mmCIF file of C-alpha atoms in Angstrom:
data_model
loop_
_atom_site.group_PDB
_atom_site.id
_atom_site.type_symbol
_atom_site.label_atom_id
_atom_site.label_comp_id
_atom_site.label_asym_id
_atom_site.label_seq_id
_atom_site.Cartn_x
_atom_site.Cartn_y
_atom_site.Cartn_z
ATOM 1 C CA MET A 3 91.315 78.300 95.408
ATOM 2 C CA SER A 4 92.349 75.866 92.915
ATOM 3 C CA ARG A 5 88.751 74.533 92.678
ATOM 4 C CA TYR A 6 87.524 78.090 92.145
ATOM 5 C CA GLN A 7 90.018 78.421 89.292
ATOM 6 C CA GLU A 8 88.663 75.263 87.893
ATOM 7 C CA GLY A 9 85.147 76.814 87.790
ATOM 8 C CA ASP A 10 83.597 75.164 90.980
ATOM 9 C CA PRO A 11 80.780 77.473 92.133
ATOM 10 C CA GLY A 12 80.647 75.877 95.655
ATOM 11 C CA ALA A 13 84.392 76.731 96.073
ATOM 12 C CA ALA A 14 83.812 80.271 94.875
ATOM 13 C CA CYS A 15 80.904 80.679 97.313
ATOM 14 C CA ALA A 16 82.753 79.185 100.221
ATOM 15 C CA LEU A 17 85.736 81.618 99.547
ATOM 16 C CA VAL A 18 83.309 84.662 99.405
ATOM 17 C CA THR A 19 81.713 83.627 102.702
ATOM 18 C CA ARG A 20 84.879 82.921 104.507
ATOM 19 C CA LEU A 21 87.234 85.533 103.505
ATOM 20 C CA SER A 22 84.735 88.635 103.188
ATOM 21 C CA PRO A 23 84.537 89.302 106.911
ATOM 22 C CA GLN A 24 88.417 89.377 107.071
ATOM 23 C CA LEU A 25 88.653 91.657 103.954
ATOM 24 C CA TYR A 26 85.795 93.804 105.406
ATOM 25 C CA ARG A 27 87.698 94.318 108.669
ATOM 26 C CA PHE A 28 90.834 95.211 106.754
ATOM 27 C CA PHE A 29 89.137 97.996 104.991
ATOM 28 C CA LEU A 30 87.428 99.237 108.131
ATOM 29 C CA SER A 31 90.786 99.256 109.991
ATOM 30 C CA GLN A 32 92.178 101.648 107.238
ATOM 31 C CA PHE A 33 89.568 104.341 108.141
ATOM 32 C CA VAL A 34 87.002 103.490 105.470
ATOM 33 C CA SER A 35 83.379 104.008 106.341
ATOM 34 C CA ARG A 36 81.078 100.989 106.361
ATOM 35 C CA ALA A 37 79.328 102.252 103.174
ATOM 36 C CA HIS A 38 82.586 102.556 101.446
ATOM 37 C CA ALA A 39 83.739 99.202 102.785
ATOM 38 C CA ASP A 40 80.731 97.533 101.197
ATOM 39 C CA ASP A 41 81.732 99.104 97.888
ATOM 40 C CA LEU A 42 85.334 98.161 98.199
ATOM 41 C CA LEU A 43 84.568 94.580 99.181
ATOM 42 C CA GLN A 44 82.352 94.160 96.183
ATOM 43 C CA GLU A 45 84.930 95.712 93.888
ATOM 44 C CA THR A 46 87.804 93.624 95.429
ATOM 45 C CA TRP A 47 85.843 90.415 94.691
ATOM 46 C CA MET A 48 85.094 91.512 91.078
ATOM 47 C CA ARG A 49 88.938 92.105 90.664
ATOM 48 C CA ILE A 50 89.692 88.791 92.311
ATOM 49 C CA HIS A 51 87.351 87.066 90.022
ATOM 50 C CA GLU A 52 88.910 88.712 86.842
ATOM 51 C CA ALA A 53 92.506 88.066 88.094
ATOM 52 C CA ARG A 54 91.854 84.592 89.577
ATOM 53 C CA HIS A 55 94.292 83.109 86.922
ATOM 54 C CA THR A 56 97.123 85.026 88.451
ATOM 55 C CA TYR A 57 97.086 82.946 91.708
ATOM 56 C CA ARG A 58 99.725 80.164 91.491
ATOM 57 C CA PRO A 59 98.631 76.848 93.015
ATOM 58 C CA GLY A 60 100.868 76.053 96.031
ATOM 59 C CA GLU A 61 101.673 79.757 96.864
ATOM 60 C CA PRO A 62 100.269 81.306 100.034
ATOM 61 C CA VAL A 63 96.568 82.416 99.268
ATOM 62 C CA LEU A 64 96.141 85.265 101.898
ATOM 63 C CA PRO A 65 98.899 87.552 100.549
ATOM 64 C CA TRP A 66 97.345 87.113 96.985
ATOM 65 C CA PHE A 67 93.860 88.273 98.428
ATOM 66 C CA TYR A 68 95.249 91.113 100.429
ATOM 67 C CA ALA A 69 97.553 92.306 97.693
ATOM 68 C CA ILE A 70 94.356 92.844 95.576
ATOM 69 C CA ALA A 71 92.351 94.166 98.336
ATOM 70 C CA ARG A 72 95.222 96.806 99.295
ATOM 71 C CA HIS A 73 95.445 97.672 95.474
ATOM 72 C CA ILE A 74 91.629 98.431 95.394
ATOM 73 C CA ARG A 75 91.878 100.500 98.633
ATOM 74 C CA VAL A 76 94.750 102.584 97.384
ATOM 75 C CA ASP A 77 92.982 103.224 94.071
ATOM 76 C CA HIS A 78 89.842 104.311 95.895
ATOM 77 C CA TYR A 79 92.038 106.558 98.128
ATOM 78 C CA ARG A 80 93.658 108.251 95.234
ATOM 79 C CA LYS A 81 90.303 108.703 93.261
ATOM 80 C CA ALA A 82 88.827 110.342 96.357
ATOM 81 C CA GLN A 83 91.756 112.569 96.687
ATOM 82 C CA ARG A 84 91.688 113.602 92.891
ATOM 83 C CA ARG A 85 87.737 114.262 93.435
ATOM 84 C CA ALA A 86 88.596 116.308 96.428
ATOM 85 C CA THR A 87 90.885 118.634 94.680
ATOM 86 C CA ARG A 88 88.551 119.034 91.674
ATOM 87 C CA GLU A 89 85.358 119.595 93.408
ATOM 88 C CA LEU A 90 84.380 122.868 95.114
ATOM 89 C CA PRO A 91 83.120 122.746 98.649
ATOM 90 C CA MET A 92 79.303 123.296 99.001
ATOM 91 C CA GLU A 93 78.433 126.407 100.895
ATOM 92 C CA GLU A 94 75.232 125.035 102.333
ATOM 93 C CA SER A 95 73.981 121.512 102.054
ATOM 94 C CA ALA A 96 70.394 121.341 100.841
ATOM 95 C CA GLU A 97 69.624 118.598 103.076
ATOM 96 C CA PRO A 98 71.081 117.631 106.477
ATOM 97 C CA VAL A 99 73.593 114.665 106.112
ATOM 98 C CA GLN A 100 72.485 111.523 107.798
ATOM 99 C CA PRO A 101 74.648 110.255 110.547
ATOM 100 C CA ALA A 102 76.616 107.142 109.477
ATOM 101 C CA ALA A 103 75.260 103.785 110.814
ATOM 102 C CA ALA A 104 76.652 102.922 114.296
ATOM 103 C CA ASP A 105 79.923 100.937 113.945
ATOM 104 C CA PRO A 106 80.208 97.654 115.536
ATOM 105 C CA PRO A 107 81.586 97.511 119.072
ATOM 106 C CA GLY A 108 85.460 97.191 118.960
ATOM 107 C CA HIS A 109 85.764 98.878 115.781
ATOM 108 C CA SER A 110 86.047 102.352 117.094
ATOM 109 C CA ASP A 111 88.597 101.166 119.657
ATOM 110 C CA LEU A 112 90.830 99.820 117.120
ATOM 111 C CA GLU A 113 90.267 102.809 114.938
ATOM 112 C CA THR A 114 91.396 105.040 117.824
ATOM 113 C CA LEU A 115 94.556 103.040 118.459
ATOM 114 C CA LEU A 116 95.473 102.848 114.811
ATOM 115 C CA ALA A 117 94.798 106.576 114.301
ATOM 116 C CA THR A 118 97.927 107.472 115.915
ATOM 117 C CA LEU A 119 100.058 105.571 113.330
ATOM 118 C CA PRO A 120 101.090 106.585 109.825
ATOM 119 C CA GLU A 121 99.265 104.879 106.991
ATOM 120 C CA SER A 122 101.991 102.320 106.118
ATOM 121 C CA GLN A 123 102.589 101.367 109.769
ATOM 122 C CA ARG A 124 98.798 101.223 110.406
ATOM 123 C CA GLU A 125 98.496 98.742 107.325
ATOM 124 C CA VAL A 126 101.259 96.543 108.642
ATOM 125 C CA VAL A 127 99.830 96.290 112.221
ATOM 126 C CA ALA A 128 96.487 95.554 110.704
ATOM 127 C CA LEU A 129 97.741 92.845 108.607
ATOM 128 C CA LEU A 130 99.923 91.324 111.281
ATOM 129 C CA LYS A 131 97.665 91.602 114.265
ATOM 130 C CA VAL A 132 94.227 91.885 113.135
ATOM 131 C CA SER A 133 94.425 89.778 110.057
ATOM 132 C CA GLY A 134 96.885 87.301 111.711
ATOM 133 C CA MET A 135 99.234 87.062 108.805
ATOM 134 C CA SER A 136 102.940 86.160 109.214
ATOM 135 C CA LEU A 137 105.766 88.521 108.519
ATOM 136 C CA GLU A 138 106.504 86.788 105.048
ATOM 137 C CA GLU A 139 102.936 86.968 104.034
ATOM 138 C CA VAL A 140 102.534 90.658 104.932
ATOM 139 C CA ALA A 141 105.716 91.292 103.002
ATOM 140 C CA ARG A 142 104.254 89.530 99.858
ATOM 141 C CA ALA A 143 100.847 91.354 100.343
ATOM 142 C CA THR A 144 102.429 94.882 100.602
ATOM 143 C CA SER A 145 105.178 94.105 97.874
ATOM 144 C CA SER A 146 108.004 94.851 100.296
ATOM 145 C CA SER A 147 110.649 92.922 102.207
ATOM 146 C CA VAL A 148 110.414 91.156 105.328
ATOM 147 C CA GLY A 149 112.928 93.545 106.863
ATOM 148 C CA ALA A 150 110.806 96.528 105.913
ATOM 149 C CA VAL A 151 107.762 94.933 107.411
ATOM 150 C CA LYS A 152 109.688 94.321 110.628
ATOM 151 C CA GLN A 153 110.910 97.867 110.809
ATOM 152 C CA LYS A 154 107.494 99.319 110.207
ATOM 153 C CA ALA A 155 105.959 96.961 112.931
ATOM 154 C CA HIS A 156 108.710 97.837 115.355
ATOM 155 C CA ARG A 157 108.147 101.571 114.853
ATOM 156 C CA ALA A 158 104.284 101.141 115.185
ATOM 157 C CA TYR A 159 104.771 99.359 118.447
ATOM 158 C CA GLU A 160 107.099 102.117 119.833
ATOM 159 C CA LYS A 161 104.312 104.573 119.213
ATOM 160 C CA LEU A 162 101.599 102.311 120.570
ATOM 161 C CA ARG A 163 103.716 101.734 123.660
ATOM 162 C CA GLN A 164 103.959 105.391 124.174
ATOM 163 C CA LEU A 165 100.300 105.830 123.830
ATOM 164 C CA LEU A 166 99.154 102.981 125.862
ATOM 165 C CA GLY A 167 101.535 102.632 128.741
ATOM 166 C CA GLY A 168 103.821 105.667 128.829
ATOM 167 C CA ALA A 169 107.635 104.958 128.948
ATOM 168 C CA GLU A 170 107.803 101.663 130.535
ATOM 169 C CA ALA A 171 111.024 99.828 129.694
ATOM 170 C CA PRO A 172 110.510 97.517 126.683
ATOM 171 C CA ALA A 173 111.269 94.163 128.170
ATOM 172 C CA SER A 174 110.401 92.242 124.994
ATOM 173 C CA ARG A 175 110.447 93.283 121.349
ATOM 174 C CA LYS A 176 109.802 89.858 119.924
ATOM 175 C CA GLY A 177 106.096 90.326 119.660
ATOM 176 C CA ALA A 178 106.013 93.243 117.276
ATOM 177 C CA ALA A 179 107.760 91.174 114.553
ATOM 178 C CA SER A 180 106.194 87.640 115.111
ATOM 179 C CA MET B 3 104.595 97.877 128.373
ATOM 180 C CA LYS B 4 105.626 94.664 126.720
ATOM 181 C CA ASP B 5 104.824 93.765 123.021
ATOM 182 C CA GLU B 6 102.716 90.961 123.918
ATOM 183 C CA GLU B 7 100.558 93.237 126.021
ATOM 184 C CA ILE B 8 100.156 95.642 123.064
ATOM 185 C CA ASP B 9 99.131 92.485 121.153
ATOM 186 C CA ASP B 10 96.398 91.740 123.632
ATOM 187 C CA VAL B 11 95.197 95.328 123.522
ATOM 188 C CA LEU B 12 94.991 95.210 119.584
ATOM 189 C CA LYS B 13 93.138 91.851 119.729
ATOM 190 C CA ARG B 14 90.631 93.061 122.261
ATOM 191 C CA ALA B 15 90.241 96.485 120.419
ATOM 192 C CA ALA B 16 89.694 94.544 117.205
ATOM 193 C CA GLY B 17 87.057 92.067 118.560
ATOM 194 C CA PRO B 18 85.610 89.381 116.329
ATOM 195 C CA PRO B 19 85.320 89.997 112.395
ATOM 196 C CA PRO B 20 82.556 92.226 111.593
ATOM 197 C CA GLU B 21 79.530 90.817 110.106
ATOM 198 C CA VAL B 22 79.111 91.328 106.380
ATOM 199 C CA ASP B 23 75.489 92.207 105.089
ATOM 200 C CA THR B 24 74.297 88.846 103.737
ATOM 201 C CA ALA B 25 72.556 90.532 100.880
ATOM 202 C CA LEU B 26 75.958 91.905 99.728
ATOM 203 C CA ILE B 27 77.489 88.425 100.063
ATOM 204 C CA GLN B 28 74.726 87.008 97.926
ATOM 205 C CA ARG B 29 75.159 89.895 95.366
ATOM 206 C CA ILE B 30 78.855 89.095 95.255
ATOM 207 C CA THR B 31 78.389 85.321 94.818
ATOM 208 C CA GLY B 32 75.692 85.870 92.340
ATOM 209 C CA SER B 33 77.983 88.065 90.080
ATOM 210 C CA ILE B 34 80.682 85.687 90.346
ATOM 211 C CA GLY B 35 78.754 82.680 89.718
ATOM 212 C CA ALA B 36 77.056 84.147 86.675
ATOM 213 C CA ASN B 37 80.418 84.009 84.726
ATOM 214 C CA LEU B 38 82.462 81.417 86.475
ATOM 215 C CA ARG B 39 84.575 79.497 83.899
ATOM 216 C CA PRO B 40 87.616 77.390 84.345
ATOM 217 C CA VAL B 41 90.904 79.459 83.957
ATOM 218 C CA ARG B 42 94.407 78.480 83.169
ATOM 219 C CA PRO B 43 96.744 79.555 85.975
ATOM 220 C CA LEU B 44 99.784 81.669 84.946
ATOM 221 C CA PRO B 45 102.837 79.526 84.238
ATOM 222 C CA PRO B 46 105.438 79.132 87.074
ATOM 223 C CA THR B 47 107.123 82.401 87.984
ATOM 224 C CA TRP B 48 110.618 80.933 87.443
ATOM 225 C CA LEU B 49 109.640 80.253 83.748
ATOM 226 C CA LEU B 50 108.286 83.634 83.305
ATOM 227 C CA ARG B 51 111.438 85.180 84.785
ATOM 228 C CA MET B 52 113.541 83.166 82.338
ATOM 229 C CA VAL B 53 111.551 83.859 79.356
ATOM 230 C CA VAL B 54 111.677 87.682 80.072
ATOM 231 C CA ALA B 55 115.332 87.576 80.898
ATOM 232 C CA ILE B 56 115.947 85.676 77.678
ATOM 233 C CA VAL B 57 114.039 88.216 75.658
ATOM 234 C CA CYS B 58 116.021 91.074 77.076
ATOM 235 C CA ALA B 59 119.337 89.399 76.641
ATOM 236 C CA GLY B 60 118.607 87.932 73.304
ATOM 237 C CA ALA B 61 117.507 91.320 71.907
ATOM 238 C CA ALA B 62 120.645 92.937 73.236
ATOM 239 C CA ALA B 63 122.818 90.198 71.610
ATOM 240 C CA ILE B 64 120.833 90.148 68.204
ATOM 241 C CA ALA B 65 121.044 94.001 68.015
ATOM 242 C CA GLY B 66 124.872 94.107 69.167
ATOM 243 C CA VAL B 67 125.710 91.546 66.402
ATOM 244 C CA ALA B 68 123.722 93.403 63.689
ATOM 245 C CA LEU B 69 125.406 96.766 64.633
ATOM 246 C CA GLY B 70 128.818 95.111 65.032
ATOM 247 C CA ILE B 71 130.549 93.955 68.397
ATOM 248 C CA GLN B 72 133.494 96.470 68.201
ATOM 249 C CA GLY B 73 133.121 97.227 71.927
ATOM 250 C CA LEU B 74 133.436 93.653 73.014
ATOM 251 C CA GLN B 75 136.417 92.937 70.651
ATOM 252 C CA LYS B 76 138.266 95.887 72.013
ATOM 253 C CA MET B 77 137.608 94.801 75.641
ATOM 254 C CA HIS B 78 140.067 92.748 77.750
ATOM 255 C CA LEU B 79 138.739 89.376 78.877
ATOM 256 C CA ALA B 80 138.775 90.464 82.611
ATOM 257 C CA GLU B 81 136.860 93.687 81.586
ATOM 258 C CA ALA B 82 134.276 91.850 79.491
ATOM 259 C CA ALA B 83 133.764 89.067 82.234
ATOM 260 C CA THR B 84 133.223 91.664 85.020
ATOM 261 C CA LEU B 85 130.891 93.961 83.023
ATOM 262 C CA PHE B 86 128.764 91.260 81.486
ATOM 263 C CA ALA B 87 128.560 89.293 84.733
ATOM 264 C CA ALA B 88 127.206 92.325 86.538
ATOM 265 C CA LEU B 89 124.840 92.921 83.603
ATOM 266 C CA ALA B 90 123.532 89.435 83.771
ATOM 267 C CA VAL B 91 122.816 89.633 87.560
ATOM 268 C CA PHE B 92 120.939 92.963 87.023
ATOM 269 C CA ILE B 93 118.996 91.647 84.011
ATOM 270 C CA TRP B 94 118.003 88.723 86.284
ATOM 271 C CA LEU B 95 116.996 90.942 89.175
ATOM 272 C CA ALA B 96 115.100 93.234 86.815
ATOM 273 C CA ALA B 97 113.135 90.200 85.284
ATOM 274 C CA GLU B 98 112.378 88.972 88.737
ATOM 275 C CA SER B 99 111.018 92.499 89.660
ATOM 276 C CA CYS B 100 108.828 92.502 86.524
ATOM 277 C CA VAL B 101 107.349 89.216 87.292
ATOM 278 C CA SER B 102 106.921 89.954 90.885
ATOM 279 C CA GLU B 103 104.988 93.128 89.983
ATOM 280 C CA MET B 104 102.726 91.234 87.707
ATOM 281 C CA VAL B 105 101.790 88.383 89.983
ATOM 282 C CA PRO B 106 100.083 89.631 93.130
ATOM 283 C CA GLY B 107 101.371 88.351 96.395
ATOM 284 C CA SER B 108 104.751 87.508 94.942
ATOM 285 C CA ARG B 109 108.019 87.583 97.070
ATOM 286 C CA HIS B 110 109.934 90.712 96.299
ATOM 287 C CA ILE B 111 113.728 90.537 96.360
ATOM 288 C CA MET B 112 114.132 94.302 95.586
ATOM 289 C CA THR B 113 111.808 97.039 94.747
ATOM 290 C CA PRO B 114 112.144 98.599 91.267
ATOM 291 C CA LYS B 115 113.179 101.979 92.790
ATOM 292 C CA ARG B 116 116.131 100.281 94.736
ATOM 293 C CA LEU B 117 116.955 98.199 91.758
ATOM 294 C CA MET B 118 117.294 101.251 89.582
ATOM 295 C CA ALA B 119 119.521 102.951 92.019
ATOM 296 C CA ALA B 120 121.631 99.727 92.612
ATOM 297 C CA ALA B 121 121.915 99.103 88.858
ATOM 298 C CA CYS B 122 123.198 102.687 88.169
ATOM 299 C CA VAL B 123 125.584 102.885 91.029
ATOM 300 C CA ALA B 124 127.104 99.533 90.361
ATOM 301 C CA MET B 125 127.574 100.262 86.694
ATOM 302 C CA ILE B 126 129.108 103.553 87.271
ATOM 303 C CA ALA B 127 131.451 101.992 90.024
ATOM 304 C CA ILE B 128 132.444 99.152 87.604
ATOM 305 C CA PHE B 129 133.183 101.760 84.756
ATOM 306 C CA ALA B 130 135.314 103.723 87.293
ATOM 307 C CA LEU B 131 137.235 100.625 87.973
ATOM 308 C CA LEU B 132 137.740 99.438 84.514
ATOM 309 C CA PHE B 133 138.066 102.472 82.384
ATOM 310 C CA ARG B 134 140.066 105.794 82.429
ATOM 311 C CA GLY B 135 139.679 108.995 80.513
ATOM 312 C CA TYR B 136 137.477 111.946 81.491
ATOM 313 C CA HIS B 137 137.885 114.088 78.318
ATOM 314 C CA VAL B 138 134.995 116.032 77.305
ATOM 315 C CA GLU B 139 135.624 116.792 73.727
ATOM 316 C CA GLN B 140 132.695 115.690 71.394
ATOM 317 C CA PHE B 141 131.203 114.504 74.750
ATOM 318 C CA VAL B 142 127.611 115.293 73.651
ATOM 319 C CA ALA B 143 128.144 114.495 69.963
ATOM 320 C CA GLN B 144 129.482 110.992 70.803
ATOM 321 C CA GLY B 145 127.023 110.421 73.650
ATOM 322 C CA LEU B 146 123.705 111.256 71.863
ATOM 323 C CA PRO B 147 123.925 108.457 69.262
ATOM 324 C CA CYS B 148 124.567 105.899 72.038
ATOM 325 C CA LEU B 149 121.692 107.238 74.110
ATOM 326 C CA ARG B 150 119.332 107.084 70.992
ATOM 327 C CA ALA B 151 120.375 103.648 70.076
ATOM 328 C CA GLY B 152 120.014 102.184 73.649
ATOM 329 C CA LEU B 153 116.543 103.783 73.959
ATOM 330 C CA ALA B 154 115.545 102.627 70.414
ATOM 331 C CA LEU B 155 116.290 99.053 71.463
ATOM 332 C CA ALA B 156 114.590 99.509 74.902
ATOM 333 C CA ALA B 157 111.211 100.396 73.528
ATOM 334 C CA PRO B 158 110.548 97.161 71.516
ATOM 335 C CA VAL B 159 112.132 95.036 74.412
ATOM 336 C CA ALA B 160 109.669 96.653 76.941
ATOM 337 C CA LEU B 161 106.796 95.792 74.552
ATOM 338 C CA ALA B 162 107.920 92.207 74.148
ATOM 339 C CA CYS B 163 108.360 91.668 77.952
ATOM 340 C CA TRP B 164 104.816 93.208 78.494
ATOM 341 C CA LEU B 165 103.418 90.836 75.907
ATOM 342 C CA VAL B 166 104.947 87.792 77.883
ATOM 343 C CA LEU B 167 103.611 89.101 81.098
ATOM 344 C CA ARG B 168 100.350 90.564 79.799
ATOM 345 C CA ARG B 169 97.960 88.110 81.609
ATOM 346 C CA GLY B 170 99.337 89.145 84.933
ATOM 347 C CA LEU B 171 97.799 91.929 87.080
ATOM 348 C CA ALA B 172 99.889 94.882 88.177
ATOM 349 C CA VAL B 173 98.811 95.880 91.706
ATOM 350 C CA ASP B 174 101.242 98.815 91.694
ATOM 351 C CA ARG B 175 101.244 100.112 88.251
ATOM 352 C CA SER B 176 103.964 102.720 88.716
ATOM 353 C CA ALA B 177 106.354 100.076 90.104
ATOM 354 C CA ALA B 178 105.448 97.814 87.185
ATOM 355 C CA GLY B 179 106.122 100.544 84.634
ATOM 356 C CA LEU B 180 109.354 101.245 86.383
ATOM 357 C CA ALA B 181 110.394 97.598 86.428
ATOM 358 C CA PHE B 182 109.629 97.027 82.771
ATOM 359 C CA GLY B 183 111.485 100.394 81.775
ATOM 360 C CA ILE B 184 114.553 99.225 83.824
ATOM 361 C CA LEU B 185 114.640 95.678 82.361
ATOM 362 C CA ALA B 186 114.319 97.170 78.808
ATOM 363 C CA GLY B 187 116.933 99.792 79.471
ATOM 364 C CA LEU B 188 119.135 97.134 80.646
ATOM 365 C CA SER B 189 118.839 95.474 77.315
ATOM 366 C CA GLY B 190 119.885 98.717 75.573
ATOM 367 C CA PHE B 191 122.791 99.114 77.921
ATOM 368 C CA ALA B 192 124.017 95.528 77.276
ATOM 369 C CA MET B 193 123.805 96.266 73.424
ATOM 370 C CA LEU B 194 125.897 99.390 73.851
ATOM 371 C CA GLU B 195 128.553 97.409 75.729
ATOM 372 C CA LEU B 196 128.721 95.024 72.953
ATOM 373 C CA HIS B 197 128.790 97.551 70.186
ATOM 374 C CA CYS B 198 130.289 100.954 71.480
ATOM 375 C CA PRO B 199 134.062 101.029 71.186
ATOM 376 C CA ASN B 200 134.282 104.293 73.129
ATOM 377 C CA PHE B 201 135.827 103.299 76.541
ATOM 378 C CA GLU B 202 136.229 106.938 77.834
ATOM 379 C CA ALA B 203 135.062 106.562 81.540
ATOM 380 C CA ALA B 204 133.007 109.844 81.339
ATOM 381 C CA HIS B 205 131.229 108.622 78.102
ATOM 382 C CA VAL B 206 130.209 105.275 79.389
ATOM 383 C CA MET B 207 129.238 106.441 82.955
ATOM 384 C CA VAL B 208 126.958 109.305 81.610
ATOM 385 C CA TRP B 209 125.559 108.067 78.296
ATOM 386 C CA HIS B 210 125.461 104.324 78.737
ATOM 387 C CA THR B 211 124.132 104.369 82.244
ATOM 388 C CA ALA B 212 121.498 106.934 81.261
ATOM 389 C CA VAL B 213 119.765 104.315 79.106
ATOM 390 C CA PRO B 214 118.375 102.224 82.046
ATOM 391 C CA LEU B 215 117.658 105.275 84.061
ATOM 392 C CA LEU B 216 115.695 107.215 81.217
ATOM 393 C CA SER B 217 113.990 104.023 80.156
ATOM 394 C CA GLY B 218 112.827 103.342 83.762
ATOM 395 C CA LEU B 219 111.492 106.869 83.817
ATOM 396 C CA ALA B 220 109.712 106.380 80.523
ATOM 397 C CA GLY B 221 108.037 103.319 81.933
ATOM 398 C CA LEU B 222 106.818 105.437 84.823
ATOM 399 C CA LEU B 223 105.566 108.106 82.388
ATOM 400 C CA VAL B 224 103.718 105.654 80.272
ATOM 401 C CA VAL B 225 101.878 104.428 83.479
ATOM 402 C CA TRP B 226 101.017 107.950 84.633
ATOM 403 C CA ARG B 227 99.675 108.988 81.190
ATOM 404 C CA ARG B 228 97.438 105.904 81.058
ATOM 405 C CA ARG B 229 95.769 106.669 84.427
#
């Protein structure tokens, strides 16, 4: 990241190649279609490029990337909501809508699991368990405290436990917050 | 079902990271490479925090001295120490909040919403402990000039703090607007404590505490209007 800030094209290329799949999966786990995920990924990298001076060398790098990616996703969601309230529904579409390209295996499974969770809990679970970040990193990425992240993860796991295994006695609660 | 088992289910469901279209990756690297220049990273966050806190406290001190420090002169030492120590803590927390909001991926001690609630509740509690008097004669007539003076100082302080942090990126603009508003409002509040000799509890609880509250809301409003 420091070399990217110094203007090294090789470092920029390596960052894009290495982090794009992770960011892409983050967008997909937030119920974004593949076409929109492509747009969001491109927009995220443009914003990262414009704001690359705001990264402080020595600080954790993943929360910085995810904070920007999350901001782009939230902006996109708000714009879509605003558009939906302004536009009138079409009575009849002139052309049949093309079915979306098939999602990769695994994506729909994850989507089904995460669909049961509220947005904030879904985001925390995706960052902790799918992106593999620590509690501290997720707290930084989501502009919240470690305690708030722990609480959201705990609540999400309670819901997932009910969904996956019925009401088995929770023997260990450590995993949700680690 | 144990948490570890849920972890396994999530990992299996997620699978390996999806492949990103190579044409898209090439397009992104091409766009970035086209205008890749060295950039100067932001100064350390402790330095930004200190500068912003000094701007806020300095503006309050200068304005207080310019208008006259009748309030400070009328206060007992214990009252002044309690009040200004609490104010210093909240100014520091507000400066921290502003910097955290402008540097993505920063550690957040307190969200701006909680900071606003904590600052208002703490100040009202301190006023209730230190001052007496709940007379309501001339309540509005004496309160409005204080509110006006506090907000009049808050506006340039907010602008100055934004100039200090303008190179940052606000990932949550509403929170950033609120944080800047609270910080600037605390500057106006501190100036009033230096200047205003009216120690009626009702006056300071309502009109002085209203300054950071309204200033924070004004910060939010500015952000919403710019959307």
